[in-house]
mmCIF file of C-alpha atoms in Angstrom:
data_model
loop_
_atom_site.group_PDB
_atom_site.id
_atom_site.type_symbol
_atom_site.label_atom_id
_atom_site.label_comp_id
_atom_site.label_asym_id
_atom_site.label_seq_id
_atom_site.Cartn_x
_atom_site.Cartn_y
_atom_site.Cartn_z
ATOM 1 C CA UNK A 2 -190.213 -62.258 54.750
ATOM 2 C CA UNK A 3 -188.431 -62.215 51.552
ATOM 3 C CA UNK A 4 -191.222 -60.153 50.142
ATOM 4 C CA UNK A 5 -190.859 -57.508 52.943
ATOM 5 C CA UNK A 6 -187.095 -57.350 52.267
ATOM 6 C CA UNK A 7 -187.640 -56.771 48.743
ATOM 7 C CA UNK A 8 -190.135 -54.043 49.394
ATOM 8 C CA UNK A 9 -187.687 -52.397 51.853
ATOM 9 C CA UNK A 10 -184.961 -52.596 48.839
ATOM 10 C CA UNK A 11 -187.312 -50.778 46.573
ATOM 11 C CA UNK A 12 -187.930 -48.011 49.094
ATOM 12 C CA UNK A 13 -184.219 -47.700 49.594
ATOM 13 C CA UNK A 14 -183.263 -47.499 45.970
ATOM 14 C CA UNK A 15 -186.040 -44.787 45.645
ATOM 15 C CA UNK A 16 -184.513 -42.714 48.275
ATOM 16 C CA UNK A 17 -181.009 -43.171 46.548
ATOM 17 C CA UNK A 18 -180.908 -40.964 43.538
ATOM 18 C CA UNK A 19 -177.064 -40.578 43.809
ATOM 19 C CA UNK A 20 -174.115 -42.079 45.735
ATOM 20 C CA UNK A 21 -174.075 -39.098 48.052
ATOM 21 C CA UNK A 22 -177.705 -40.108 49.220
ATOM 22 C CA UNK A 23 -176.907 -43.649 49.473
ATOM 23 C CA UNK A 24 -173.942 -42.803 51.978
ATOM 24 C CA UNK A 25 -175.645 -39.878 53.743
ATOM 25 C CA UNK A 26 -178.930 -42.290 54.388
ATOM 26 C CA UNK A 27 -176.859 -45.099 55.782
ATOM 27 C CA UNK A 28 -174.788 -42.822 58.072
ATOM 28 C CA UNK A 29 -177.994 -40.897 59.142
ATOM 29 C CA UNK A 30 -179.511 -44.352 59.899
ATOM 30 C CA UNK A 31 -176.368 -45.494 62.000
ATOM 31 C CA UNK A 32 -176.132 -42.309 63.916
ATOM 32 C CA UNK A 33 -179.587 -42.557 65.019
ATOM 33 C CA UNK A 34 -179.024 -45.989 66.059
ATOM 34 C CA UNK A 35 -176.172 -44.987 68.335
ATOM 35 C CA UNK A 36 -173.190 -45.288 66.268
ATOM 36 C CA UNK A 37 -170.419 -42.484 66.932
ATOM 37 C CA UNK A 38 -169.410 -40.453 63.839
ATOM 38 C CA UNK A 39 -165.533 -40.088 63.538
ATOM 39 C CA UNK A 40 -163.877 -37.823 60.962
ATOM 40 C CA UNK A 41 -160.571 -38.970 59.224
ATOM 41 C CA UNK A 42 -158.948 -35.563 60.118
ATOM 42 C CA UNK A 43 -159.360 -36.027 63.710
ATOM 43 C CA UNK A 44 -157.664 -38.152 66.528
ATOM 44 C CA UNK A 45 -159.552 -41.602 67.217
ATOM 45 C CA UNK A 46 -160.178 -43.139 70.640
ATOM 46 C CA UNK A 47 -161.921 -46.458 69.993
ATOM 47 C CA UNK A 48 -163.387 -48.151 72.791
ATOM 48 C CA UNK A 49 -164.622 -51.722 73.102
ATOM 49 C CA UNK A 50 -168.424 -52.019 73.026
ATOM 50 C CA UNK A 51 -168.870 -49.046 70.852
ATOM 51 C CA UNK A 52 -170.099 -48.676 67.100
ATOM 52 C CA UNK A 53 -168.634 -46.067 64.712
ATOM 53 C CA UNK A 54 -169.001 -44.756 61.346
ATOM 54 C CA UNK A 55 -166.725 -42.654 58.968
ATOM 55 C CA UNK A 56 -167.169 -41.132 55.586
ATOM 56 C CA UNK A 57 -164.766 -40.216 52.793
ATOM 57 C CA UNK A 58 -165.504 -37.947 49.962
ATOM 58 C CA UNK A 59 -169.209 -37.853 50.767
ATOM 59 C CA UNK A 60 -169.871 -41.249 49.315
ATOM 60 C CA UNK A 61 -167.615 -43.736 50.740
ATOM 61 C CA UNK A 62 -168.511 -45.136 54.083
ATOM 62 C CA UNK A 63 -167.111 -47.479 56.916
ATOM 63 C CA UNK A 64 -169.275 -48.417 59.630
ATOM 64 C CA UNK A 65 -167.655 -50.879 62.401
ATOM 65 C CA UNK A 66 -168.546 -52.388 65.606
ATOM 66 C CA UNK A 67 -166.035 -53.417 68.434
ATOM 67 C CA UNK A 68 -167.143 -56.178 70.779
ATOM 68 C CA UNK A 69 -166.807 -56.175 74.476
ATOM 69 C CA UNK A 70 -164.500 -59.202 74.465
ATOM 70 C CA UNK A 71 -160.957 -59.186 72.877
ATOM 71 C CA UNK A 72 -161.718 -59.734 69.112
ATOM 72 C CA UNK A 73 -158.991 -61.685 67.043
ATOM 73 C CA UNK A 74 -160.040 -60.829 63.679
ATOM 74 C CA UNK A 75 -161.989 -58.364 61.301
ATOM 75 C CA UNK A 76 -165.031 -59.779 59.435
ATOM 76 C CA UNK A 77 -165.628 -57.256 56.481
ATOM 77 C CA UNK A 78 -168.101 -56.907 53.421
ATOM 78 C CA UNK A 79 -167.417 -54.430 50.717
ATOM 79 C CA UNK A 80 -170.044 -53.160 48.261
ATOM 80 C CA UNK A 81 -170.284 -49.988 46.190
ATOM 81 C CA UNK A 82 -172.749 -47.282 45.794
ATOM 82 C CA UNK A 83 -172.333 -46.021 42.250
ATOM 83 C CA UNK A 84 -173.899 -47.285 39.004
ATOM 84 C CA UNK A 85 -173.475 -46.137 35.259
ATOM 85 C CA UNK A 86 -175.054 -42.965 34.292
ATOM 86 C CA UNK A 87 -174.204 -39.725 32.994
ATOM 87 C CA UNK A 88 -172.368 -36.796 34.832
ATOM 88 C CA UNK A 89 -173.387 -33.174 34.334
ATOM 89 C CA UNK A 90 -170.644 -30.987 33.110
ATOM 90 C CA UNK A 91 -169.639 -27.422 34.367
ATOM 91 C CA UNK A 92 -171.403 -24.931 32.397
ATOM 92 C CA UNK A 93 -174.328 -27.392 31.595
ATOM 93 C CA UNK A 94 -176.426 -25.788 29.081
ATOM 94 C CA UNK A 95 -176.524 -26.200 25.530
ATOM 95 C CA UNK A 96 -178.924 -23.884 23.756
ATOM 96 C CA UNK A 97 -179.718 -23.701 19.917
ATOM 97 C CA UNK A 98 -182.621 -21.970 18.101
ATOM 98 C CA UNK A 99 -185.097 -24.685 19.093
ATOM 99 C CA UNK A 100 -184.026 -26.477 22.462
ATOM 100 C CA UNK A 101 -181.927 -26.454 25.484
ATOM 101 C CA UNK A 102 -180.014 -29.575 26.360
ATOM 102 C CA UNK A 103 -177.485 -30.460 29.184
ATOM 103 C CA UNK A 104 -173.943 -31.075 28.395
ATOM 104 C CA UNK A 105 -173.168 -34.541 29.924
ATOM 105 C CA UNK A 106 -170.591 -37.226 29.785
ATOM 106 C CA UNK A 107 -170.855 -40.757 30.592
ATOM 107 C CA UNK A 108 -170.122 -42.347 33.770
ATOM 108 C CA UNK A 109 -169.244 -46.070 33.640
ATOM 109 C CA UNK A 110 -170.022 -48.659 31.021
ATOM 110 C CA UNK A 111 -173.445 -48.285 30.388
ATOM 111 C CA UNK A 112 -176.166 -49.828 27.857
ATOM 112 C CA UNK A 113 -176.867 -46.346 26.428
ATOM 113 C CA UNK A 114 -179.923 -47.519 24.488
ATOM 114 C CA UNK A 115 -181.668 -48.304 27.655
ATOM 115 C CA UNK A 116 -181.421 -44.399 28.673
ATOM 116 C CA UNK A 117 -183.319 -43.114 25.834
ATOM 117 C CA UNK A 118 -187.036 -42.092 26.156
ATOM 118 C CA UNK A 119 -187.089 -42.523 29.897
ATOM 119 C CA UNK A 120 -188.310 -40.001 32.543
ATOM 120 C CA UNK A 121 -184.913 -38.604 33.854
ATOM 121 C CA UNK A 122 -184.054 -36.218 36.584
ATOM 122 C CA UNK A 123 -180.745 -35.001 38.405
ATOM 123 C CA UNK A 124 -179.233 -35.658 41.946
ATOM 124 C CA UNK A 125 -176.008 -35.408 43.504
ATOM 125 C CA UNK A 126 -174.256 -32.403 45.516
ATOM 126 C CA UNK A 127 -173.507 -28.698 45.187
ATOM 127 C CA UNK A 128 -170.568 -26.987 46.909
ATOM 128 C CA UNK A 129 -171.557 -23.809 48.072
ATOM 129 C CA UNK A 130 -169.937 -20.822 49.570
ATOM 130 C CA UNK A 131 -171.285 -19.846 52.975
ATOM 131 C CA UNK A 132 -169.899 -17.469 55.416
ATOM 132 C CA UNK A 133 -166.321 -18.072 54.099
ATOM 133 C CA UNK A 134 -166.303 -21.896 53.999
ATOM 134 C CA UNK A 135 -166.900 -24.309 51.232
ATOM 135 C CA UNK A 136 -170.249 -26.200 52.230
ATOM 136 C CA UNK A 137 -171.657 -29.419 50.595
ATOM 137 C CA UNK A 138 -175.358 -29.499 50.073
ATOM 138 C CA UNK A 139 -177.466 -32.519 48.614
ATOM 139 C CA UNK A 140 -179.537 -32.091 45.557
ATOM 140 C CA UNK A 141 -182.377 -34.179 44.481
ATOM 141 C CA UNK A 142 -184.690 -32.658 41.833
ATOM 142 C CA UNK A 143 -187.744 -34.821 42.661
ATOM 143 C CA UNK A 144 -189.628 -34.137 39.242
ATOM 144 C CA UNK A 145 -188.931 -35.389 35.863
ATOM 145 C CA UNK A 146 -187.195 -32.571 34.144
ATOM 146 C CA UNK A 147 -185.282 -34.354 31.100
ATOM 147 C CA UNK A 148 -185.297 -37.160 28.562
ATOM 148 C CA UNK A 149 -182.871 -38.360 26.010
ATOM 149 C CA UNK A 150 -185.084 -38.787 22.735
ATOM 150 C CA UNK A 151 -184.374 -41.396 20.477
ATOM 151 C CA UNK A 152 -184.731 -40.983 16.697
ATOM 152 C CA UNK A 153 -187.755 -42.039 14.913
ATOM 153 C CA UNK A 154 -187.319 -45.111 12.864
ATOM 154 C CA UNK A 155 -188.802 -43.225 10.019
ATOM 155 C CA UNK A 156 -185.718 -41.117 9.925
ATOM 156 C CA UNK A 157 -183.170 -44.130 10.286
ATOM 157 C CA UNK A 158 -184.920 -47.305 8.728
ATOM 158 C CA UNK A 159 -181.573 -49.227 9.776
ATOM 159 C CA UNK A 160 -182.275 -48.246 13.256
ATOM 160 C CA UNK A 161 -182.847 -52.048 14.333
ATOM 161 C CA UNK A 162 -179.717 -53.255 12.757
ATOM 162 C CA UNK A 163 -177.779 -51.543 15.496
ATOM 163 C CA UNK A 164 -176.181 -48.234 15.504
ATOM 164 C CA UNK A 165 -173.095 -46.632 17.498
ATOM 165 C CA UNK A 166 -174.296 -43.973 19.917
ATOM 166 C CA UNK A 167 -171.869 -41.127 20.935
ATOM 167 C CA UNK A 168 -172.652 -39.247 23.937
ATOM 168 C CA UNK A 169 -171.880 -35.820 22.603
ATOM 169 C CA UNK A 170 -174.002 -36.479 19.595
ATOM 170 C CA UNK A 171 -176.853 -38.665 20.587
ATOM 171 C CA UNK A 172 -177.259 -38.781 24.269
ATOM 172 C CA UNK A 173 -177.544 -35.022 25.551
ATOM 173 C CA UNK A 174 -180.740 -34.946 27.447
ATOM 174 C CA UNK A 175 -183.358 -32.456 26.397
ATOM 175 C CA UNK A 176 -184.123 -29.868 29.497
ATOM 176 C CA UNK A 177 -186.368 -27.336 27.655
ATOM 177 C CA UNK A 178 -187.270 -25.193 24.602
ATOM 178 C CA UNK A 179 -184.732 -22.576 23.703
ATOM 179 C CA UNK A 180 -186.942 -19.773 25.542
ATOM 180 C CA UNK A 181 -187.157 -21.769 28.774
ATOM 181 C CA UNK A 182 -187.261 -18.920 31.582
ATOM 182 C CA UNK A 183 -185.811 -21.127 34.360
ATOM 183 C CA UNK A 184 -182.081 -22.138 33.733
ATOM 184 C CA UNK A 185 -180.892 -25.634 34.927
ATOM 185 C CA UNK A 186 -178.686 -24.063 37.450
ATOM 186 C CA UNK A 187 -181.582 -21.756 38.519
ATOM 187 C CA UNK A 188 -183.461 -25.034 39.329
ATOM 188 C CA UNK A 189 -180.462 -26.643 41.015
ATOM 189 C CA UNK A 190 -180.109 -23.589 43.165
ATOM 190 C CA UNK A 191 -183.736 -23.322 44.023
ATOM 191 C CA UNK A 192 -183.756 -27.074 44.999
ATOM 192 C CA UNK A 193 -180.670 -26.690 47.300
ATOM 193 C CA UNK A 194 -182.289 -23.584 48.953
ATOM 194 C CA UNK A 195 -179.155 -21.325 47.837
ATOM 195 C CA UNK A 196 -178.558 -18.347 45.558
ATOM 196 C CA UNK A 197 -177.062 -19.592 42.422
ATOM 197 C CA UNK A 198 -174.100 -17.202 42.779
ATOM 198 C CA UNK A 199 -173.258 -19.219 45.875
ATOM 199 C CA UNK A 200 -172.689 -22.389 43.931
ATOM 200 C CA UNK A 201 -168.925 -22.750 43.389
ATOM 201 C CA UNK A 202 -169.066 -26.439 41.832
ATOM 202 C CA UNK A 203 -171.256 -29.713 41.639
ATOM 203 C CA UNK A 204 -171.109 -33.274 41.356
ATOM 204 C CA UNK A 205 -174.499 -33.924 39.644
ATOM 205 C CA UNK A 206 -175.558 -37.315 37.802
ATOM 206 C CA UNK A 207 -178.909 -38.289 35.902
ATOM 207 C CA UNK A 208 -180.964 -41.031 37.362
ATOM 208 C CA UNK A 209 -184.005 -42.749 36.118
ATOM 209 C CA UNK A 210 -187.104 -42.126 37.610
ATOM 210 C CA UNK A 211 -189.123 -45.268 36.577
ATOM 211 C CA UNK A 212 -190.339 -46.720 39.822
ATOM 212 C CA UNK A 213 -189.004 -50.051 41.002
ATOM 213 C CA UNK A 214 -191.825 -52.760 40.922
ATOM 214 C CA UNK A 215 -192.308 -56.506 42.039
ATOM 215 C CA UNK A 216 -193.887 -58.234 39.105
ATOM 216 C CA UNK A 217 -194.267 -61.696 37.276
ATOM 217 C CA UNK A 218 -197.278 -64.211 37.155
ATOM 218 C CA UNK A 219 -196.259 -65.115 40.711
ATOM 219 C CA UNK A 220 -194.440 -61.828 41.839
ATOM 220 C CA UNK A 221 -191.151 -63.572 41.147
ATOM 221 C CA UNK A 222 -189.313 -60.559 39.762
ATOM 222 C CA UNK A 223 -187.952 -57.300 40.857
ATOM 223 C CA UNK A 224 -186.995 -54.438 38.635
ATOM 224 C CA UNK A 225 -185.572 -51.123 39.287
ATOM 225 C CA UNK A 226 -182.787 -48.786 38.483
ATOM 226 C CA UNK A 227 -179.435 -49.514 39.944
ATOM 227 C CA UNK A 228 -179.896 -53.000 41.257
ATOM 228 C CA UNK A 229 -176.212 -53.262 40.437
ATOM 229 C CA UNK A 230 -174.997 -52.534 43.199
ATOM 230 C CA UNK A 231 -177.667 -51.047 45.405
ATOM 231 C CA UNK A 232 -179.153 -54.391 45.867
ATOM 232 C CA UNK A 233 -175.963 -55.964 47.478
ATOM 233 C CA UNK A 234 -175.273 -52.516 49.122
ATOM 234 C CA UNK A 235 -178.525 -52.560 50.820
ATOM 235 C CA UNK A 236 -178.514 -56.277 51.518
ATOM 236 C CA UNK A 237 -174.996 -56.190 52.998
ATOM 237 C CA UNK A 238 -176.029 -53.173 55.298
ATOM 238 C CA UNK A 239 -179.172 -54.733 56.541
ATOM 239 C CA UNK A 240 -177.068 -57.804 57.427
ATOM 240 C CA UNK A 241 -174.633 -55.744 59.261
ATOM 241 C CA UNK A 242 -177.297 -53.846 61.189
ATOM 242 C CA UNK A 243 -178.896 -57.271 62.182
ATOM 243 C CA UNK A 244 -175.936 -59.252 62.952
ATOM 244 C CA UNK A 245 -174.933 -59.847 66.708
ATOM 245 C CA UNK A 246 -171.347 -58.629 66.088
ATOM 246 C CA UNK A 247 -170.058 -60.329 69.262
ATOM 247 C CA UNK A 248 -167.130 -62.298 68.195
ATOM 248 C CA UNK A 249 -165.262 -60.139 65.691
ATOM 249 C CA UNK A 250 -164.702 -56.491 64.916
ATOM 250 C CA UNK A 251 -167.344 -56.296 62.096
ATOM 251 C CA UNK A 252 -166.655 -53.806 59.322
ATOM 252 C CA UNK A 253 -169.358 -52.795 56.766
ATOM 253 C CA UNK A 254 -167.335 -50.991 53.857
ATOM 254 C CA UNK A 255 -169.292 -49.019 50.986
ATOM 255 C CA UNK A 256 -166.961 -47.754 48.300
ATOM 256 C CA UNK A 257 -167.596 -45.432 45.411
ATOM 257 C CA UNK A 258 -166.367 -45.190 41.722
ATOM 258 C CA UNK A 259 -166.372 -48.964 41.012
ATOM 259 C CA UNK A 260 -167.854 -48.467 37.739
ATOM 260 C CA UNK A 261 -164.841 -46.296 36.590
ATOM 261 C CA UNK A 262 -162.162 -48.405 37.862
ATOM 262 C CA UNK A 263 -161.867 -47.681 41.770
ATOM 263 C CA UNK A 264 -158.673 -45.761 41.349
ATOM 264 C CA UNK A 265 -159.960 -42.743 43.305
ATOM 265 C CA UNK A 266 -159.778 -41.675 47.042
ATOM 266 C CA UNK A 267 -163.226 -42.931 47.515
ATOM 267 C CA UNK A 268 -162.636 -46.436 45.638
ATOM 268 C CA UNK A 269 -161.519 -49.850 46.528
ATOM 269 C CA UNK A 270 -158.117 -49.098 45.226
ATOM 270 C CA UNK A 271 -157.676 -46.269 47.892
ATOM 271 C CA UNK A 272 -156.323 -46.610 51.365
ATOM 272 C CA UNK A 273 -159.579 -45.812 52.942
ATOM 273 C CA UNK A 274 -160.123 -49.463 54.539
ATOM 274 C CA UNK A 275 -156.393 -50.082 55.218
ATOM 275 C CA UNK A 276 -156.477 -46.819 57.102
ATOM 276 C CA UNK A 277 -159.436 -47.525 59.057
ATOM 277 C CA UNK A 278 -158.246 -50.991 60.075
ATOM 278 C CA UNK A 279 -154.908 -49.809 61.114
ATOM 279 C CA UNK A 280 -156.464 -46.977 63.121
ATOM 280 C CA UNK A 281 -158.749 -49.265 64.979
ATOM 281 C CA UNK A 282 -155.713 -51.742 65.676
ATOM 282 C CA UNK A 283 -153.627 -48.618 66.870
ATOM 283 C CA UNK A 284 -156.283 -47.039 69.087
ATOM 284 C CA UNK A 285 -156.928 -50.650 70.720
ATOM 285 C CA UNK A 286 -153.430 -50.581 71.878
ATOM 286 C CA UNK A 287 -152.226 -53.310 69.413
ATOM 287 C CA UNK A 288 -148.797 -53.508 68.382
ATOM 288 C CA UNK A 289 -147.775 -53.438 64.550
ATOM 289 C CA UNK A 290 -147.030 -56.941 64.607
ATOM 290 C CA UNK A 291 -150.300 -58.020 66.540
ATOM 291 C CA UNK A 292 -152.435 -55.730 64.074
ATOM 292 C CA UNK A 293 -150.983 -57.445 60.863
ATOM 293 C CA UNK A 294 -151.647 -60.958 62.678
ATOM 294 C CA UNK A 295 -155.130 -59.784 63.281
ATOM 295 C CA UNK A 296 -155.559 -58.862 59.660
ATOM 296 C CA UNK A 297 -154.343 -62.201 58.434
ATOM 297 C CA UNK A 298 -156.917 -63.810 60.486
ATOM 298 C CA UNK A 299 -159.486 -61.883 59.066
ATOM 299 C CA UNK A 300 -162.305 -62.637 56.299
ATOM 300 C CA UNK A 301 -163.736 -60.424 53.734
ATOM 301 C CA UNK A 302 -166.813 -60.600 51.428
ATOM 302 C CA UNK A 303 -167.089 -58.546 48.382
ATOM 303 C CA UNK A 304 -170.783 -58.082 47.243
ATOM 304 C CA UNK A 305 -171.243 -57.088 43.688
ATOM 305 C CA UNK A 306 -174.261 -58.350 41.424
ATOM 306 C CA UNK A 307 -173.508 -60.762 38.758
ATOM 307 C CA UNK A 308 -175.122 -62.340 35.627
ATOM 308 C CA UNK A 309 -178.055 -64.660 35.736
ATOM 309 C CA UNK A 310 -178.984 -66.817 32.725
ATOM 310 C CA UNK A 311 -180.622 -64.643 29.966
ATOM 311 C CA UNK A 312 -183.889 -65.836 28.393
ATOM 312 C CA UNK A 313 -182.998 -64.788 24.980
ATOM 313 C CA UNK A 314 -179.207 -65.272 25.009
ATOM 314 C CA UNK A 315 -178.398 -68.448 26.713
ATOM 315 C CA UNK A 316 -175.549 -69.042 24.322
ATOM 316 C CA UNK A 317 -173.522 -66.166 25.862
ATOM 317 C CA UNK A 318 -173.322 -67.928 29.369
ATOM 318 C CA UNK A 319 -170.943 -70.717 30.611
ATOM 319 C CA UNK A 320 -172.571 -73.843 29.355
ATOM 320 C CA UNK A 321 -172.511 -75.496 33.044
ATOM 321 C CA UNK A 322 -172.360 -72.676 35.518
ATOM 322 C CA UNK A 323 -175.748 -70.797 34.763
ATOM 323 C CA UNK A 324 -176.804 -68.943 37.695
ATOM 324 C CA UNK A 325 -180.915 -68.759 38.169
ATOM 325 C CA UNK A 326 -182.828 -65.824 39.583
ATOM 326 C CA UNK A 327 -184.230 -66.807 43.134
ATOM 327 C CA UNK A 328 -182.024 -69.739 43.405
ATOM 328 C CA UNK A 329 -179.599 -68.000 45.754
ATOM 329 C CA UNK A 330 -176.289 -66.157 46.121
ATOM 330 C CA UNK A 331 -173.719 -66.449 43.483
ATOM 331 C CA UNK A 332 -170.088 -67.228 43.886
ATOM 332 C CA UNK A 333 -167.613 -65.841 41.267
ATOM 333 C CA UNK A 334 -164.697 -67.509 39.999
ATOM 334 C CA UNK A 335 -162.156 -66.311 37.335
ATOM 335 C CA UNK A 336 -158.935 -68.018 36.545
ATOM 336 C CA UNK A 337 -157.484 -64.373 35.462
ATOM 337 C CA UNK A 338 -158.103 -63.362 39.056
ATOM 338 C CA UNK A 339 -160.715 -60.685 37.971
ATOM 339 C CA UNK A 340 -162.555 -62.049 41.165
ATOM 340 C CA UNK A 341 -160.647 -62.674 44.359
ATOM 341 C CA UNK A 342 -162.353 -66.020 45.122
ATOM 342 C CA UNK A 343 -159.933 -69.093 45.779
ATOM 343 C CA UNK A 344 -160.694 -72.435 46.606
ATOM 344 C CA UNK A 345 -160.323 -71.629 50.488
ATOM 345 C CA UNK A 346 -162.337 -68.672 50.383
ATOM 346 C CA UNK A 347 -165.174 -70.167 48.467
ATOM 347 C CA UNK A 348 -165.167 -73.089 50.948
ATOM 348 C CA UNK A 349 -165.348 -70.860 53.974
ATOM 349 C CA UNK A 350 -168.500 -68.864 52.355
ATOM 350 C CA UNK A 351 -170.186 -72.036 51.131
ATOM 351 C CA UNK A 352 -169.973 -73.367 54.654
ATOM 352 C CA UNK A 353 -171.223 -70.152 56.440
ATOM 353 C CA UNK A 354 -174.351 -70.647 53.742
ATOM 354 C CA UNK A 355 -174.704 -74.496 54.338
ATOM 355 C CA UNK A 356 -174.932 -74.129 58.160
ATOM 356 C CA UNK A 357 -177.724 -71.432 57.461
ATOM 357 C CA UNK A 358 -179.611 -73.098 54.827
ATOM 358 C CA UNK A 359 -178.844 -70.262 52.360
ATOM 359 C CA UNK A 360 -178.577 -71.344 48.859
ATOM 360 C CA UNK A 361 -175.470 -70.638 46.651
ATOM 361 C CA UNK A 362 -174.763 -71.128 42.977
ATOM 362 C CA UNK A 363 -171.470 -70.864 40.771
ATOM 363 C CA UNK A 364 -170.768 -67.773 38.232
ATOM 364 C CA UNK A 365 -167.999 -68.288 35.866
ATOM 365 C CA UNK A 366 -167.945 -66.447 32.232
ATOM 366 C CA UNK A 367 -168.244 -68.237 29.195
ATOM 367 C CA UNK A 368 -164.583 -68.790 28.304
ATOM 368 C CA UNK A 369 -164.767 -66.923 25.118
ATOM 369 C CA UNK A 370 -166.262 -63.827 26.833
ATOM 370 C CA UNK A 371 -164.079 -61.656 29.054
ATOM 371 C CA UNK A 372 -165.808 -60.625 32.261
ATOM 372 C CA UNK A 373 -165.678 -57.479 34.277
ATOM 373 C CA UNK A 374 -163.507 -56.981 37.464
ATOM 374 C CA UNK A 375 -164.826 -55.891 40.907
ATOM 375 C CA UNK A 376 -163.940 -54.645 44.487
ATOM 376 C CA UNK A 377 -162.330 -57.783 46.016
ATOM 377 C CA UNK A 378 -159.203 -58.038 43.842
ATOM 378 C CA UNK A 379 -158.818 -54.397 43.954
ATOM 379 C CA UNK A 380 -159.251 -53.819 47.685
ATOM 380 C CA UNK A 381 -156.944 -56.625 48.250
ATOM 381 C CA UNK A 382 -154.145 -54.518 46.658
ATOM 382 C CA UNK A 383 -154.201 -52.388 49.452
ATOM 383 C CA UNK A 384 -155.295 -54.964 52.356
ATOM 384 C CA UNK A 385 -154.581 -58.355 51.708
ATOM 385 C CA UNK A 386 -157.213 -60.427 53.419
ATOM 386 C CA UNK A 387 -158.745 -63.811 52.545
ATOM 387 C CA UNK A 388 -161.906 -62.930 50.148
ATOM 388 C CA UNK A 389 -164.797 -64.237 48.314
ATOM 389 C CA UNK A 390 -166.405 -62.323 45.518
ATOM 390 C CA UNK A 391 -170.249 -63.112 45.668
ATOM 391 C CA UNK A 392 -173.458 -61.256 44.666
ATOM 392 C CA UNK A 393 -176.856 -61.668 43.549
ATOM 393 C CA UNK A 394 -177.951 -62.911 39.779
ATOM 394 C CA UNK A 395 -179.638 -60.288 37.724
ATOM 395 C CA UNK A 396 -180.361 -59.715 33.981
ATOM 396 C CA UNK A 397 -179.977 -56.559 32.069
ATOM 397 C CA UNK A 398 -177.061 -55.162 33.855
ATOM 398 C CA UNK A 399 -176.017 -51.581 33.325
ATOM 399 C CA UNK A 400 -179.066 -50.997 31.577
ATOM 400 C CA UNK A 401 -181.049 -47.862 33.068
ATOM 401 C CA UNK A 402 -183.541 -50.367 34.537
ATOM 402 C CA UNK A 403 -182.473 -53.913 35.549
ATOM 403 C CA UNK A 404 -184.180 -57.226 36.493
ATOM 404 C CA UNK A 405 -183.547 -59.765 39.538
ATOM 405 C CA UNK A 406 -185.285 -62.490 41.691
ATOM 406 C CA UNK A 407 -187.491 -61.368 44.426
ATOM 407 C CA UNK A 408 -186.226 -63.947 46.688
ATOM 408 C CA UNK A 409 -182.521 -63.337 46.515
ATOM 409 C CA UNK A 410 -182.122 -60.171 48.471
ATOM 410 C CA UNK A 411 -183.143 -62.000 51.675
ATOM 411 C CA UNK A 412 -180.829 -64.849 51.219
ATOM 412 C CA UNK A 413 -178.034 -62.426 51.234
ATOM 413 C CA UNK A 414 -179.370 -60.292 54.115
ATOM 414 C CA UNK A 415 -179.277 -63.704 56.126
ATOM 415 C CA UNK A 416 -175.852 -64.806 55.049
ATOM 416 C CA UNK A 417 -174.265 -61.520 55.850
ATOM 417 C CA UNK A 418 -176.368 -61.448 59.451
ATOM 418 C CA UNK A 419 -174.846 -64.701 60.013
ATOM 419 C CA UNK A 420 -171.321 -63.512 59.108
ATOM 420 C CA UNK A 421 -171.347 -60.695 61.369
ATOM 421 C CA UNK A 422 -172.111 -63.376 64.355
#
């Protein structure tokens, strides 16, 4: 079973070259399975026994199911659809006497060295003019058109002693020779099936085209681009769709822009989740007091990958709490409240997993190394709900190509399916 889930994850990642594609594929699947699409700009009429989906900004997505019986609380999961990458700037081409490169800027805190000498392409969306309207169109150039060439060690003998990489100097991807006949925007327009003059603007990102694989002496590893956080986004989505969703109002939340701080209209720091929960309660006829009580009785699982013990640098991990690949879901703790886990919320999640025979592990940072924040505590600034920060263990986080355990995705699918009881 876990191997089938792992293969499904790789297929999902392969079809998700940008956050726009992640959200669109999920929305399409939900609508195909009977979910009703809502728009934030319309009035809502929510009815018991129905399922709904709403998106914001083309990337953030919330799906929810209202049971036939009166629900007393929300059960919520959150994950994010973005990963560290490079964003293509407006007026993207830089030409010199020899080459054509793309003008890009970094998105998120990445391991830039890992992006060098990889087959790369571009995906995202373009905004086009059509009959007087601005219309978004998804774009995925499904061929290798770029690479970021490293400097040969012969020209920098200190290369392996480490170097400071600068995006504008070192990381601009090579697109073609200086006399290339087809410009980058010509190729984008051709892919989008529009005239180049129709393109008003774009949100385009680089992605790594190295295929995801299952590997190891016993097929115990899975490697792919963007495991952080598409592994959790996929697993929580699969758990949401397979759960019974009969006892609570079940809410699946997919945020964008976690890698750049979440303080956007599509991020965990936005009012998106608060607005949706409020509109659900209002449409079901609950008073303000009743909706606040319902929120207080609710529970949220924030799912974002975490660090497994590294084979070469075990010294940077906590000396006791050292998550291993294929040993289960990690529960994240941090005294500085970078994670939202409390003793109460961790106990609730541990109990859920114990009842369903799902292994869990503990993650804490080495006390000398500051860790990153994630979705739960940021989302709680808008909607204060008892919450736990969890994830799946991986190595090489924020590399262009990451590695995790082949079994762990299935553990999270089962936990979330049980959560959405």
